[in-house]
Amino acid sequence: MTTALEKDRVLIFDTTLRDGEQSPGATMTHDEKLEIAGLLDEMGVDIIEAGFPIASEGDFKAVSEIAERSNNAVICGLARANFKDIDRCAEAVRKAAKPRIHTFIGTSPLHRAIPNLTMDEMAERIHDTVTHARNLVDDVQWSPMDATRTEWDYLCRVIEIAIKAGATTINIPDTVGYTAPLESADLIRRLIETVPGADEVIFATHCHNDLGLATANALAAVEGGARQIECTINGLGERAGNTALEEVVMALKVRNDIMPWHTQIDTTKIMHISRRVSTVSGFPVQFNKAIVGKNAFAHESGIHQDGMLKNKETFEIMRPEDVGLSGTSLPLGKHSGRAALRDKLNNLGYEVGDNQLKDIFVRFKELADRKKEVFDDDIIALMRSGEDAENDHLQLVSMKVICGTGGPAEATLEMEIDGKDLSATAQGDGPVDAAFKAVRELYPNSAHLQLYQVHAVTEGTDAQATVSVRLEEDGNIATGQSANTDTVVASAKAYINALNRLIVRRGKVGEGADTREISYKDAT
Ligand code: KIV
Ligand code: ZN
């Protein structure tokens, strides 16, 4: 009740396991629900809506077990406005240290038409069901579904009935995401001012995101006097979802100067639970999602990266550590500058001089033009592929491959071998085989291919493939590696790289060194 609640405290009611699970396709298993409930409890959520017990045997079991295991949070179940639902819900939350029944009915004209109840009949139903729930538990939440499209007088009338019947929390759902911030604040404020007994209960806000306003509407409702926000992790929920827990909690934390309310959420747990919910629900988090998106603490442009390296506050209003991230990410892309590349190289353990940086920067930009995002592994691959390149006997100048269905693959390679330009075309069983055969035509050798391995070291279809090739020749072993967004190019380069190392090894083995003449096939 408001009287017992600190004036500035906002309760966080999480409904990921109920409204969130109602997102089409977001079903979670029993064990996954228990895990998420445990994480919510641990992070300090005040009320966990664990499910809709009458909906299925699975929901009933999940709510019961979550209730039994709960440590701190109130455990709540949902029930429609009938005794059967309410009894089942009471049974499910029975073992919770702090049980709550949340019962609701649609009060707007559109929703009243479905059970075909008159206003009076519905008012009576609300009285009877809330009274029944209150006889079963001390903590009863009541919701007039579609409140934001319910006639003002009728809304006040039914809320008063619910309060008199014993509801301790009155939730005002914007079921279809129809309201806007000013209206949301005003509605709660006027209800608290108007409805008799309103100061005896907690008003809650439950906003859907159909217009992308759910978080703004929820915060505005707090401004109007609501002291419970209903939300879900990652904003999961029916249609466009609900208010996102991470957004309201961080907004209250970051802008406490203009929104002087607080929650008891441990924000450092946010990223972990967000990732778990995304995994178990199968709902990926959009890259640019506030707080928990992959890019929320990532800066790519040269100006931003340079600013971030000088002072993090230039482009960040909260610390990544506050939401449980280890730090800011400065992903390298085509907009990145030299400062960010040098910083990344240093972090990866490479100390480079100005000239070397210049050279790497050119190759990095070439790669960044081809790839959306350049990852750490790309940089490592770039550094490795640059090693020894200048002194190589064999260099790939260009290659073209024709492959597909209906016929053998064909590769045409142009190579520079000890300063001479040569080219050859070969056919093979697939593009890599054709490319290797073309290399062998240009540089005949008896090296035996011991290993050929492709690793897609980065994410996405434009990933850089790193290819490893191991060759053996008369007991000498040489390994070559190359990375490229084109796997066949990376393969040819890795093969050539291994041959170059083999040539070096031949020179180093002294007595038994291979002194065979290298025969070239002249370019035509
Ligand atoms: O959106 C809604 O109206 C609901 C109710 C059940 C509270 O989820
Ligand atoms: Zn809802």
Short mmCIF file of C-alpha atoms and ligand atoms in Angstrom, two decimals:
data_model
loop_
_atom_site.label_atom_id
_atom_site.label_comp_id
_atom_site.label_asym_id
_atom_site.label_seq_id
_atom_site.Cartn_x
_atom_site.Cartn_y
_atom_site.Cartn_z
CA MET A 1 0.00 0.00 0.00
CA THR A 2 1.18 3.50 -0.67
CA THR A 3 1.25 4.27 3.00
CA ALA A 4 3.67 1.39 3.65
CA LEU A 5 5.79 2.12 0.59
CA GLU A 6 8.55 4.70 0.63
CA LYS A 7 7.27 7.70 -1.29
CA ASP A 8 9.96 7.56 -3.95
CA ARG A 9 10.20 3.83 -4.40
CA VAL A 10 8.85 2.25 -7.58
CA LEU A 11 8.05 -1.45 -7.45
CA ILE A 12 9.16 -3.52 -10.41
CA PHE A 13 6.62 -6.12 -11.46
CA ASP A 14 8.12 -8.42 -14.05
CA THR A 15 5.78 -10.30 -16.36
CA THR A 16 8.34 -11.90 -18.70
CA LEU A 17 7.05 -15.33 -17.72
CA ARG A 18 3.40 -14.42 -18.32
CA ASP A 19 2.87 -11.53 -20.78
CA GLY A 20 6.36 -12.07 -22.23
CA GLU A 21 5.71 -15.74 -22.80
CA GLN A 22 2.52 -14.78 -24.63
CA SER A 23 4.66 -13.40 -27.49
CA PRO A 24 3.92 -15.70 -30.40
CA GLY A 25 6.73 -18.25 -30.53
CA ALA A 26 8.34 -17.36 -27.20
CA THR A 27 7.44 -20.50 -25.27
CA MET A 28 9.92 -21.45 -22.56
CA THR A 29 10.43 -24.87 -21.01
CA HIS A 30 9.70 -25.56 -17.36
CA ASP A 31 13.38 -25.50 -16.39
CA GLU A 32 13.99 -22.33 -18.34
CA LYS A 33 11.12 -20.61 -16.50
CA LEU A 34 12.59 -21.66 -13.16
CA GLU A 35 15.98 -20.33 -14.19
CA ILE A 36 14.58 -16.96 -15.33
CA ALA A 37 12.48 -16.64 -12.17
CA GLY A 38 15.62 -17.29 -10.10
CA LEU A 39 17.52 -14.58 -11.97
CA LEU A 40 14.64 -12.10 -11.58
CA ASP A 41 14.50 -12.78 -7.86
CA GLU A 42 18.25 -12.39 -7.55
CA MET A 43 18.28 -9.06 -9.38
CA GLY A 44 15.72 -7.60 -6.98
CA VAL A 45 12.43 -7.70 -8.92
CA ASP A 46 9.66 -6.97 -6.39
CA ILE A 47 6.89 -9.01 -7.98
CA ILE A 48 7.27 -11.86 -10.46
CA GLU A 49 4.20 -12.71 -12.51
CA ALA A 50 5.11 -16.34 -13.00
CA GLY A 51 2.32 -17.44 -15.34
CA PHE A 52 -1.38 -18.01 -15.96
CA PRO A 53 -2.09 -21.15 -13.91
CA ILE A 54 -5.46 -22.07 -15.48
CA ALA A 55 -3.99 -21.83 -19.01
CA SER A 56 -2.28 -25.23 -18.92
CA GLU A 57 -0.94 -27.91 -16.63
CA GLY A 58 2.57 -26.70 -17.55
CA ASP A 59 1.80 -23.12 -16.50
CA PHE A 60 0.29 -24.33 -13.23
CA LYS A 61 3.37 -26.43 -12.44
CA ALA A 62 5.76 -23.61 -13.32
CA VAL A 63 3.93 -21.08 -11.12
CA SER A 64 3.73 -23.59 -8.24
CA GLU A 65 7.42 -24.44 -8.38
CA ILE A 66 8.50 -20.83 -8.75
CA ALA A 67 6.29 -20.01 -5.74
CA GLU A 68 7.85 -22.78 -3.71
CA ARG A 69 11.42 -21.72 -4.56
CA SER A 70 10.90 -17.97 -4.25
CA ASN A 71 13.18 -16.14 -1.86
CA ASN A 72 12.42 -12.45 -1.91
CA ALA A 73 9.91 -11.56 -4.57
CA VAL A 74 6.12 -11.66 -4.36
CA ILE A 75 4.97 -14.47 -6.67
CA CYS A 76 1.91 -13.64 -8.68
CA GLY A 77 -0.36 -15.66 -10.97
CA LEU A 78 -2.91 -14.36 -13.45
CA ALA A 79 -6.61 -15.22 -13.35
CA ARG A 80 -9.63 -14.13 -15.37
CA ALA A 81 -12.68 -12.82 -13.56
CA ASN A 82 -14.17 -16.18 -12.58
CA PHE A 83 -13.91 -18.34 -9.48
CA LYS A 84 -12.40 -21.33 -11.27
CA ASP A 85 -9.43 -19.31 -12.56
CA ILE A 86 -8.96 -17.60 -9.22
CA ASP A 87 -9.05 -20.88 -7.26
CA ARG A 88 -6.48 -22.46 -9.58
CA CYS A 89 -4.27 -19.39 -9.29
CA ALA A 90 -4.54 -19.40 -5.48
CA GLU A 91 -3.53 -23.05 -5.44
CA ALA A 92 -0.50 -22.35 -7.67
CA VAL A 93 0.87 -19.45 -5.60
CA ARG A 94 -0.03 -21.05 -2.27
CA LYS A 95 3.52 -22.06 -1.36
CA ALA A 96 5.05 -18.65 -2.01
CA ALA A 97 6.27 -16.73 1.01
CA LYS A 98 4.47 -13.77 -0.54
CA PRO A 99 1.64 -14.89 -2.84
CA ARG A 100 -0.44 -12.59 -5.05
CA ILE A 101 -3.48 -13.16 -7.27
CA HIS A 102 -3.81 -10.86 -10.26
CA THR A 103 -7.33 -10.91 -11.67
CA PHE A 104 -8.59 -8.90 -14.62
CA ILE A 105 -11.48 -8.21 -16.94
CA GLY A 106 -11.77 -6.10 -20.08
CA THR A 107 -13.73 -2.95 -19.20
CA SER A 108 -13.74 -0.95 -22.45
CA PRO A 109 -16.86 -1.03 -24.68
CA LEU A 110 -15.11 -3.37 -27.12
CA HIS A 111 -14.12 -5.78 -24.38
CA ARG A 112 -17.43 -5.63 -22.50
CA ALA A 113 -19.12 -6.77 -25.69
CA ILE A 114 -17.26 -10.08 -25.72
CA PRO A 115 -18.78 -11.67 -22.58
CA ASN A 116 -21.88 -9.63 -23.47
CA LEU A 117 -22.17 -8.10 -20.01
CA THR A 118 -23.95 -4.86 -19.24
CA MET A 119 -22.03 -2.27 -17.24
CA ASP A 120 -23.92 -3.27 -14.09
CA GLU A 121 -23.40 -6.97 -14.64
CA MET A 122 -19.69 -6.43 -15.11
CA ALA A 123 -19.47 -4.24 -12.00
CA GLU A 124 -21.09 -7.04 -10.00
CA ARG A 125 -18.70 -9.60 -11.47
CA ILE A 126 -15.74 -7.44 -10.45
CA HIS A 127 -17.05 -7.12 -6.92
CA ASP A 128 -17.61 -10.87 -6.57
CA THR A 129 -14.32 -12.02 -8.08
CA VAL A 130 -12.11 -9.56 -6.22
CA THR A 131 -13.88 -10.44 -2.96
CA HIS A 132 -13.33 -14.13 -3.69
CA ALA A 133 -9.63 -13.62 -4.45
CA ARG A 134 -9.17 -11.54 -1.31
CA ASN A 135 -10.68 -14.35 0.75
CA LEU A 136 -7.91 -16.60 -0.55
CA VAL A 137 -4.85 -14.30 -0.29
CA ASP A 138 -4.07 -10.95 1.30
CA ASP A 139 -2.42 -9.51 -1.79
CA VAL A 140 -4.82 -9.01 -4.71
CA GLN A 141 -4.11 -7.06 -7.86
CA TRP A 142 -6.95 -6.07 -10.13
CA SER A 143 -6.74 -4.85 -13.73
CA PRO A 144 -9.40 -3.25 -15.93
CA MET A 145 -8.04 -4.55 -19.23
CA ASP A 146 -8.00 -1.90 -21.99
CA ALA A 147 -8.31 0.77 -19.29
CA THR A 148 -7.03 3.47 -21.63
CA ARG A 149 -10.03 2.97 -23.92
CA THR A 150 -12.58 2.64 -21.10
CA GLU A 151 -15.10 5.45 -20.44
CA TRP A 152 -13.76 7.68 -17.66
CA ASP A 153 -16.83 7.43 -15.39
CA TYR A 154 -17.07 3.70 -15.74
CA LEU A 155 -13.33 3.27 -15.10
CA CYS A 156 -13.62 5.26 -11.85
CA ARG A 157 -16.69 3.28 -10.83
CA VAL A 158 -15.12 -0.18 -11.32
CA ILE A 159 -11.84 0.79 -9.67
CA GLU A 160 -13.75 1.96 -6.63
CA ILE A 161 -15.62 -1.36 -6.52
CA ALA A 162 -12.36 -3.33 -6.77
CA ILE A 163 -10.76 -1.30 -3.97
CA LYS A 164 -13.80 -1.77 -1.73
CA ALA A 165 -13.76 -5.52 -2.48
CA GLY A 166 -10.18 -5.72 -1.20
CA ALA A 167 -7.80 -5.15 -4.13
CA THR A 168 -4.44 -3.90 -2.85
CA THR A 169 -2.97 -2.98 -6.24
CA ILE A 170 -4.89 -1.39 -9.09
CA ASN A 171 -3.16 -1.91 -12.41
CA ILE A 172 -4.05 0.36 -15.32
CA PRO A 173 -3.26 -1.52 -18.53
CA ASP A 174 -2.73 0.23 -21.81
CA THR A 175 -3.48 -3.11 -23.40
CA VAL A 176 -3.18 -2.01 -27.01
CA GLY A 177 -0.39 0.57 -26.62
CA TYR A 178 -2.80 3.38 -27.44
CA THR A 179 -1.95 6.05 -24.90
CA ALA A 180 0.76 8.73 -25.01
CA PRO A 181 2.97 10.08 -22.21
CA LEU A 182 0.97 13.19 -21.24
CA GLU A 183 -2.29 11.25 -21.26
CA SER A 184 -0.71 8.38 -19.33
CA ALA A 185 0.46 10.69 -16.52
CA ASP A 186 -2.82 12.54 -16.49
CA LEU A 187 -4.94 9.39 -16.31
CA ILE A 188 -3.17 8.03 -13.23
CA ARG A 189 -3.09 11.44 -11.54
CA ARG A 190 -6.83 12.00 -12.05
CA LEU A 191 -7.73 8.46 -10.95
CA ILE A 192 -5.78 8.90 -7.71
CA GLU A 193 -7.43 12.27 -7.13
CA THR A 194 -10.94 11.06 -8.01
CA VAL A 195 -11.51 7.47 -6.93
CA PRO A 196 -12.48 7.07 -3.26
CA GLY A 197 -9.95 4.86 -1.48
CA ALA A 198 -7.26 5.37 -4.18
CA ASP A 199 -4.75 6.53 -1.59
CA GLU A 200 -5.06 3.17 0.17
CA VAL A 201 -3.73 1.14 -2.76
CA ILE A 202 -0.80 1.09 -5.13
CA PHE A 203 -1.47 2.14 -8.69
CA ALA A 204 0.42 0.21 -11.33
CA THR A 205 1.07 0.87 -14.99
CA HIS A 206 1.14 -1.84 -17.66
CA CYS A 207 2.04 -0.50 -21.10
CA HIS A 208 2.24 -2.18 -24.46
CA ASN A 209 4.54 -0.92 -27.15
CA ASP A 210 2.36 -0.76 -30.26
CA LEU A 211 3.41 2.85 -30.91
CA GLY A 212 6.88 2.45 -29.43
CA LEU A 213 5.80 4.48 -26.39
CA ALA A 214 5.63 1.80 -23.70
CA THR A 215 8.65 2.93 -21.69
CA ALA A 216 7.79 6.62 -22.01
CA ASN A 217 4.17 5.93 -21.00
CA ALA A 218 5.24 3.87 -17.98
CA LEU A 219 7.60 6.60 -16.75
CA ALA A 220 4.92 9.22 -17.31
CA ALA A 221 2.51 7.12 -15.25
CA VAL A 222 5.04 7.19 -12.41
CA GLU A 223 5.09 10.97 -12.75
CA GLY A 224 1.30 10.80 -12.36
CA GLY A 225 1.56 8.77 -9.16
CA ALA A 226 1.91 5.10 -10.18
CA ARG A 227 4.32 3.22 -7.92
CA GLN A 228 4.46 -0.12 -9.71
CA ILE A 229 5.76 -0.58 -13.24
CA GLU A 230 4.85 -3.75 -15.09
CA CYS A 231 7.52 -4.76 -17.54
CA THR A 232 9.42 -7.57 -19.16
CA ILE A 233 13.04 -8.35 -19.91
CA ASN A 234 13.95 -7.16 -23.42
CA GLY A 235 10.41 -5.76 -23.70
CA LEU A 236 9.10 -9.20 -24.62
CA GLY A 237 5.32 -9.43 -24.85
CA GLU A 238 2.20 -9.55 -26.98
CA ARG A 239 2.62 -7.95 -30.44
CA ALA A 240 5.21 -5.14 -30.14
CA GLY A 241 5.85 -6.13 -26.54
CA ASN A 242 5.76 -4.40 -23.17
CA THR A 243 7.73 -1.77 -21.34
CA ALA A 244 11.28 -3.12 -21.10
CA LEU A 245 12.51 -3.60 -17.53
CA GLU A 246 16.04 -2.55 -18.39
CA GLU A 247 14.85 0.68 -19.99
CA VAL A 248 12.72 1.95 -17.10
CA VAL A 249 15.20 0.90 -14.47
CA MET A 250 18.15 2.55 -16.21
CA ALA A 251 16.12 5.66 -17.10
CA LEU A 252 15.27 6.11 -13.42
CA LYS A 253 18.90 5.57 -12.47
CA VAL A 254 20.49 7.81 -15.12
CA ARG A 255 17.94 10.66 -14.98
CA ASN A 256 17.28 10.62 -11.27
CA ASP A 257 17.70 14.40 -11.38
CA ILE A 258 14.40 14.84 -13.22
CA MET A 259 12.74 11.52 -12.25
CA PRO A 260 13.42 11.29 -8.52
CA TRP A 261 12.19 7.72 -8.01
CA HIS A 262 14.21 4.60 -7.45
CA THR A 263 13.96 0.85 -7.72
CA GLN A 264 15.81 -1.87 -5.84
CA ILE A 265 17.05 -3.57 -9.01
CA ASP A 266 20.70 -4.61 -9.15
CA THR A 267 21.37 -3.23 -12.60
CA THR A 268 24.63 -5.13 -13.02
CA LYS A 269 22.54 -8.26 -13.55
CA ILE A 270 20.69 -6.78 -16.52
CA MET A 271 22.89 -7.95 -19.38
CA HIS A 272 23.07 -11.53 -18.19
CA ILE A 273 19.33 -11.95 -17.77
CA SER A 274 18.70 -10.19 -21.07
CA ARG A 275 20.93 -12.68 -22.86
CA ARG A 276 19.38 -15.65 -21.09
CA VAL A 277 15.84 -14.50 -21.92
CA SER A 278 16.85 -13.95 -25.52
CA THR A 279 18.30 -17.45 -25.71
CA VAL A 280 15.50 -19.33 -23.99
CA SER A 281 12.68 -17.42 -25.69
CA GLY A 282 14.36 -17.59 -29.09
CA PHE A 283 13.76 -13.83 -29.48
CA PRO A 284 16.98 -12.12 -30.53
CA VAL A 285 17.60 -8.66 -29.14
CA GLN A 286 17.76 -6.06 -31.90
CA PHE A 287 21.28 -4.66 -32.29
CA ASN A 288 20.28 -1.07 -31.54
CA LYS A 289 17.96 -1.89 -28.62
CA ALA A 290 18.40 0.55 -25.73
CA ILE A 291 20.58 -0.74 -22.86
CA VAL A 292 20.87 -4.38 -23.95
CA GLY A 293 21.40 -4.21 -27.72
CA LYS A 294 24.76 -5.35 -29.08
CA ASN A 295 25.45 -1.76 -30.20
CA ALA A 296 24.20 0.03 -27.08
CA PHE A 297 27.77 0.59 -25.89
CA ALA A 298 29.55 0.36 -29.23
CA HIS A 299 31.06 3.27 -31.13
CA GLU A 300 32.28 2.92 -34.67
CA SER A 301 32.84 6.30 -36.25
CA GLY A 302 36.30 7.81 -36.07
CA ILE A 303 35.09 10.95 -34.28
CA HIS A 304 33.15 8.98 -31.67
CA GLN A 305 35.97 6.49 -31.12
CA ASP A 306 38.49 9.26 -30.75
CA GLY A 307 36.21 11.03 -28.25
CA MET A 308 35.63 7.82 -26.30
CA LEU A 309 39.35 7.15 -26.06
CA LYS A 310 39.83 10.61 -24.55
CA ASN A 311 36.80 10.74 -22.28
CA LYS A 312 34.10 8.08 -22.10
CA GLU A 313 31.44 10.58 -21.11
CA THR A 314 31.64 12.21 -24.54
CA PHE A 315 29.35 9.59 -26.00
CA GLU A 316 28.10 7.48 -23.08
CA ILE A 317 25.47 8.47 -20.53
CA MET A 318 25.90 5.34 -18.44
CA ARG A 319 28.78 3.01 -17.82
CA PRO A 320 28.65 -0.38 -19.51
CA GLU A 321 29.69 -1.86 -16.16
CA ASP A 322 26.42 -0.56 -14.66
CA VAL A 323 24.48 -3.07 -16.73
CA GLY A 324 26.97 -5.87 -16.30
CA LEU A 325 29.15 -5.43 -19.37
CA SER A 326 32.90 -5.56 -19.03
CA GLY A 327 33.39 -2.38 -21.03
CA THR A 328 32.68 -0.26 -24.02
CA SER A 329 33.23 -1.76 -27.42
CA LEU A 330 34.88 0.17 -30.18
CA PRO A 331 34.07 -2.12 -33.08
CA LEU A 332 36.22 -1.35 -36.04
CA GLY A 333 34.50 -0.59 -39.30
CA LYS A 334 35.01 1.57 -42.33
CA HIS A 335 34.40 4.73 -40.30
CA SER A 336 37.09 3.99 -37.74
CA GLY A 337 40.24 6.03 -37.56
CA ARG A 338 43.91 5.30 -36.90
CA ALA A 339 43.61 6.04 -33.15
CA ALA A 340 41.04 3.29 -32.69
CA LEU A 341 43.06 0.84 -34.79
CA ARG A 342 46.20 1.52 -32.77
CA ASP A 343 44.22 1.15 -29.53
CA LYS A 344 42.79 -2.17 -30.73
CA LEU A 345 46.22 -3.43 -31.80
CA ASN A 346 47.66 -2.50 -28.41
CA ASN A 347 44.82 -4.29 -26.64
CA LEU A 348 45.52 -7.35 -28.75
CA GLY A 349 49.19 -7.21 -27.78
CA TYR A 350 50.65 -5.69 -30.96
CA GLU A 351 53.00 -2.74 -30.58
CA VAL A 352 53.30 -1.04 -33.95
CA GLY A 353 55.35 1.89 -35.12
CA ASP A 354 53.90 4.72 -37.16
CA ASN A 355 55.00 3.27 -40.51
CA GLN A 356 53.67 -0.17 -39.73
CA LEU A 357 50.43 1.36 -38.56
CA LYS A 358 50.13 3.21 -41.85
CA ASP A 359 50.50 -0.02 -43.78
CA ILE A 360 48.10 -1.97 -41.57
CA PHE A 361 45.59 0.86 -41.72
CA VAL A 362 45.49 0.64 -45.53
CA ARG A 363 44.85 -3.11 -45.41
CA PHE A 364 42.36 -2.64 -42.60
CA LYS A 365 40.39 -0.09 -44.66
CA GLU A 366 40.37 -2.47 -47.64
CA LEU A 367 38.92 -5.16 -45.39
CA ALA A 368 36.45 -2.77 -43.75
CA ASP A 369 35.14 -1.79 -47.17
CA ARG A 370 34.30 -5.40 -47.80
CA LYS A 371 33.02 -6.25 -44.30
CA LYS A 372 30.41 -4.50 -42.16
CA GLU A 373 32.25 -5.04 -38.93
CA VAL A 374 35.86 -5.91 -38.32
CA PHE A 375 36.28 -8.13 -35.26
CA ASP A 376 39.33 -8.80 -33.07
CA ASP A 377 39.94 -12.04 -34.91
CA ASP A 378 39.89 -10.18 -38.20
CA ILE A 379 42.64 -7.90 -36.94
CA ILE A 380 44.69 -10.84 -35.70
CA ALA A 381 44.19 -12.54 -39.06
CA LEU A 382 45.21 -9.32 -40.80
CA MET A 383 48.39 -9.09 -38.74
CA ARG A 384 49.22 -12.73 -39.36
CA SER A 385 48.59 -12.59 -43.09
CA GLY A 386 50.95 -9.64 -43.31
CA GLU A 387 53.83 -11.47 -41.66
CA ASP A 388 56.76 -12.21 -43.97
CA ALA A 389 54.72 -11.26 -47.07
CA GLU A 390 57.35 -8.99 -48.57
CA ASN A 391 60.08 -11.63 -48.65
CA ASP A 392 57.95 -14.37 -50.08
CA HIS A 393 59.18 -16.22 -53.17
CA LEU A 394 55.66 -16.92 -54.30
CA GLN A 395 53.02 -14.23 -54.35
CA LEU A 396 49.44 -14.39 -55.51
CA VAL A 397 48.71 -11.53 -57.90
CA SER A 398 45.14 -12.34 -58.87
CA MET A 399 42.74 -15.21 -59.17
CA LYS A 400 39.42 -15.96 -60.84
CA VAL A 401 37.32 -19.00 -60.14
CA ILE A 402 34.33 -20.34 -62.04
CA CYS A 403 32.29 -22.85 -60.10
CA GLY A 404 28.74 -24.00 -59.54
CA THR A 405 26.49 -26.83 -60.67
CA GLY A 406 27.08 -28.55 -64.00
CA GLY A 407 30.78 -28.98 -64.56
CA PRO A 408 34.16 -28.96 -62.89
CA ALA A 409 35.37 -25.81 -61.18
CA GLU A 410 38.05 -23.83 -62.99
CA ALA A 411 40.63 -21.53 -61.42
CA THR A 412 42.89 -19.07 -63.23
CA LEU A 413 45.77 -17.78 -61.13
CA GLU A 414 48.34 -15.14 -61.77
CA MET A 415 51.38 -15.37 -59.51
CA GLU A 416 54.65 -13.60 -59.13
CA ILE A 417 57.34 -16.17 -58.54
CA ASP A 418 60.73 -14.72 -57.65
CA GLY A 419 59.88 -11.58 -59.56
CA LYS A 420 58.40 -13.30 -62.65
CA ASP A 421 54.73 -12.99 -63.59
CA LEU A 422 53.14 -16.32 -64.47
CA SER A 423 49.63 -17.57 -64.95
CA ALA A 424 47.85 -20.90 -65.22
CA THR A 425 44.35 -22.32 -65.44
CA ALA A 426 43.37 -25.62 -63.90
CA GLN A 427 40.19 -27.58 -63.36
CA GLY A 428 39.35 -29.42 -60.18
CA ASP A 429 36.80 -31.08 -58.01
CA GLY A 430 35.48 -27.86 -56.52
CA PRO A 431 37.01 -24.37 -56.47
CA VAL A 432 39.65 -25.06 -53.81
CA ASP A 433 40.92 -28.14 -55.60
CA ALA A 434 41.06 -26.18 -58.88
CA ALA A 435 42.95 -23.33 -57.20
CA PHE A 436 45.48 -25.69 -55.59
CA LYS A 437 46.01 -27.45 -58.95
CA ALA A 438 46.66 -24.10 -60.63
CA VAL A 439 49.25 -23.28 -57.95
CA ARG A 440 50.91 -26.64 -58.57
CA GLU A 441 50.99 -25.97 -62.32
CA LEU A 442 52.77 -22.70 -61.66
CA TYR A 443 55.02 -24.11 -58.99
CA PRO A 444 55.31 -27.88 -59.32
CA ASN A 445 56.20 -29.48 -56.01
CA SER A 446 55.95 -32.78 -54.25
CA ALA A 447 54.64 -31.38 -51.00
CA HIS A 448 51.95 -33.54 -49.48
CA LEU A 449 48.84 -31.80 -48.14
CA GLN A 450 48.51 -32.97 -44.55
CA LEU A 451 45.80 -30.64 -43.37
CA TYR A 452 43.30 -28.24 -44.83
CA GLN A 453 41.04 -26.47 -42.36
CA VAL A 454 38.58 -23.59 -42.67
CA HIS A 455 37.42 -21.60 -39.65
CA ALA A 456 34.77 -18.92 -40.00
CA VAL A 457 36.37 -16.81 -37.34
CA THR A 458 33.88 -13.99 -37.33
CA GLU A 459 30.11 -13.67 -37.40
CA GLY A 460 27.79 -13.36 -40.36
CA THR A 461 27.78 -14.36 -44.01
CA ASP A 462 30.53 -11.81 -44.63
CA ALA A 463 32.71 -13.53 -42.04
CA GLN A 464 36.43 -13.70 -42.61
CA ALA A 465 37.39 -17.31 -43.12
CA THR A 466 40.77 -18.25 -41.79
CA VAL A 467 42.20 -21.18 -43.69
CA SER A 468 45.06 -23.30 -42.42
CA VAL A 469 47.10 -25.51 -44.73
CA ARG A 470 49.80 -27.90 -43.54
CA LEU A 471 52.27 -29.32 -46.05
CA GLU A 472 54.87 -32.01 -45.64
CA GLU A 473 57.83 -32.53 -47.93
CA ASP A 474 60.69 -34.90 -47.21
CA GLY A 475 60.06 -34.66 -43.50
CA ASN A 476 59.78 -30.88 -43.52
CA ILE A 477 56.50 -29.51 -42.31
CA ALA A 478 55.23 -26.02 -43.02
CA THR A 479 51.97 -24.41 -42.15
CA GLY A 480 50.36 -21.51 -43.93
CA GLN A 481 47.42 -19.42 -42.87
CA SER A 482 45.36 -16.75 -44.51
CA ALA A 483 42.15 -14.90 -43.84
CA ASN A 484 39.73 -13.46 -46.35
CA THR A 485 36.02 -12.97 -46.74
CA ASP A 486 36.37 -15.21 -49.80
CA THR A 487 37.13 -18.73 -48.60
CA VAL A 488 38.69 -19.79 -51.91
CA VAL A 489 41.04 -16.80 -51.96
CA ALA A 490 41.97 -17.51 -48.32
CA SER A 491 42.61 -21.16 -49.27
CA ALA A 492 44.90 -20.32 -52.20
CA LYS A 493 46.79 -17.78 -50.11
CA ALA A 494 47.18 -20.21 -47.21
CA TYR A 495 48.51 -22.85 -49.61
CA ILE A 496 50.98 -20.38 -51.15
CA ASN A 497 51.93 -19.21 -47.68
CA ALA A 498 52.73 -22.79 -46.64
CA LEU A 499 54.79 -23.29 -49.80
CA ASN A 500 56.76 -20.13 -49.03
CA ARG A 501 57.54 -21.43 -45.58
CA LEU A 502 58.53 -24.74 -47.03
CA ILE A 503 60.97 -22.97 -49.34
CA VAL A 504 62.46 -21.16 -46.35
CA ARG A 505 62.71 -24.45 -44.48
CA ARG A 506 64.47 -26.06 -47.42
CA GLY A 507 67.09 -23.37 -47.16
CA LYS A 508 67.47 -23.87 -43.45
CA VAL A 509 67.86 -27.61 -43.22
CA GLY A 510 71.54 -27.50 -44.18
CA GLU A 511 72.95 -30.84 -45.35
CA GLY A 512 69.72 -32.36 -46.52
CA ALA A 513 68.44 -29.15 -47.99
CA ASP A 514 66.41 -29.49 -51.14
CA THR A 515 68.43 -27.94 -53.93
CA ARG A 516 66.08 -28.83 -56.74
CA GLU A 517 65.59 -26.08 -59.27
CA ILE A 518 62.28 -24.44 -59.09
CA SER A 519 60.62 -24.78 -62.46
CA TYR A 520 58.23 -22.14 -63.60
CA LYS A 521 55.54 -22.17 -66.13
CA ASP A 522 55.82 -18.95 -68.05
CA ALA A 523 52.96 -16.60 -68.20
CA THR A 524 51.52 -16.22 -71.64
O1 KIV B 1 -2.20 -6.03 -21.46
C1 KIV B 1 -3.05 -6.33 -20.61
O2 KIV B 1 -4.12 -5.74 -20.48
C2 KIV B 1 -2.74 -7.47 -19.76
C3 KIV B 1 -3.67 -7.72 -18.64
C4 KIV B 1 -3.88 -9.15 -18.39
C5 KIV B 1 -3.19 -7.01 -17.43
O3 KIV B 1 -1.73 -8.10 -19.93
ZN ZN B 2 -0.31 -7.03 -21.25
#
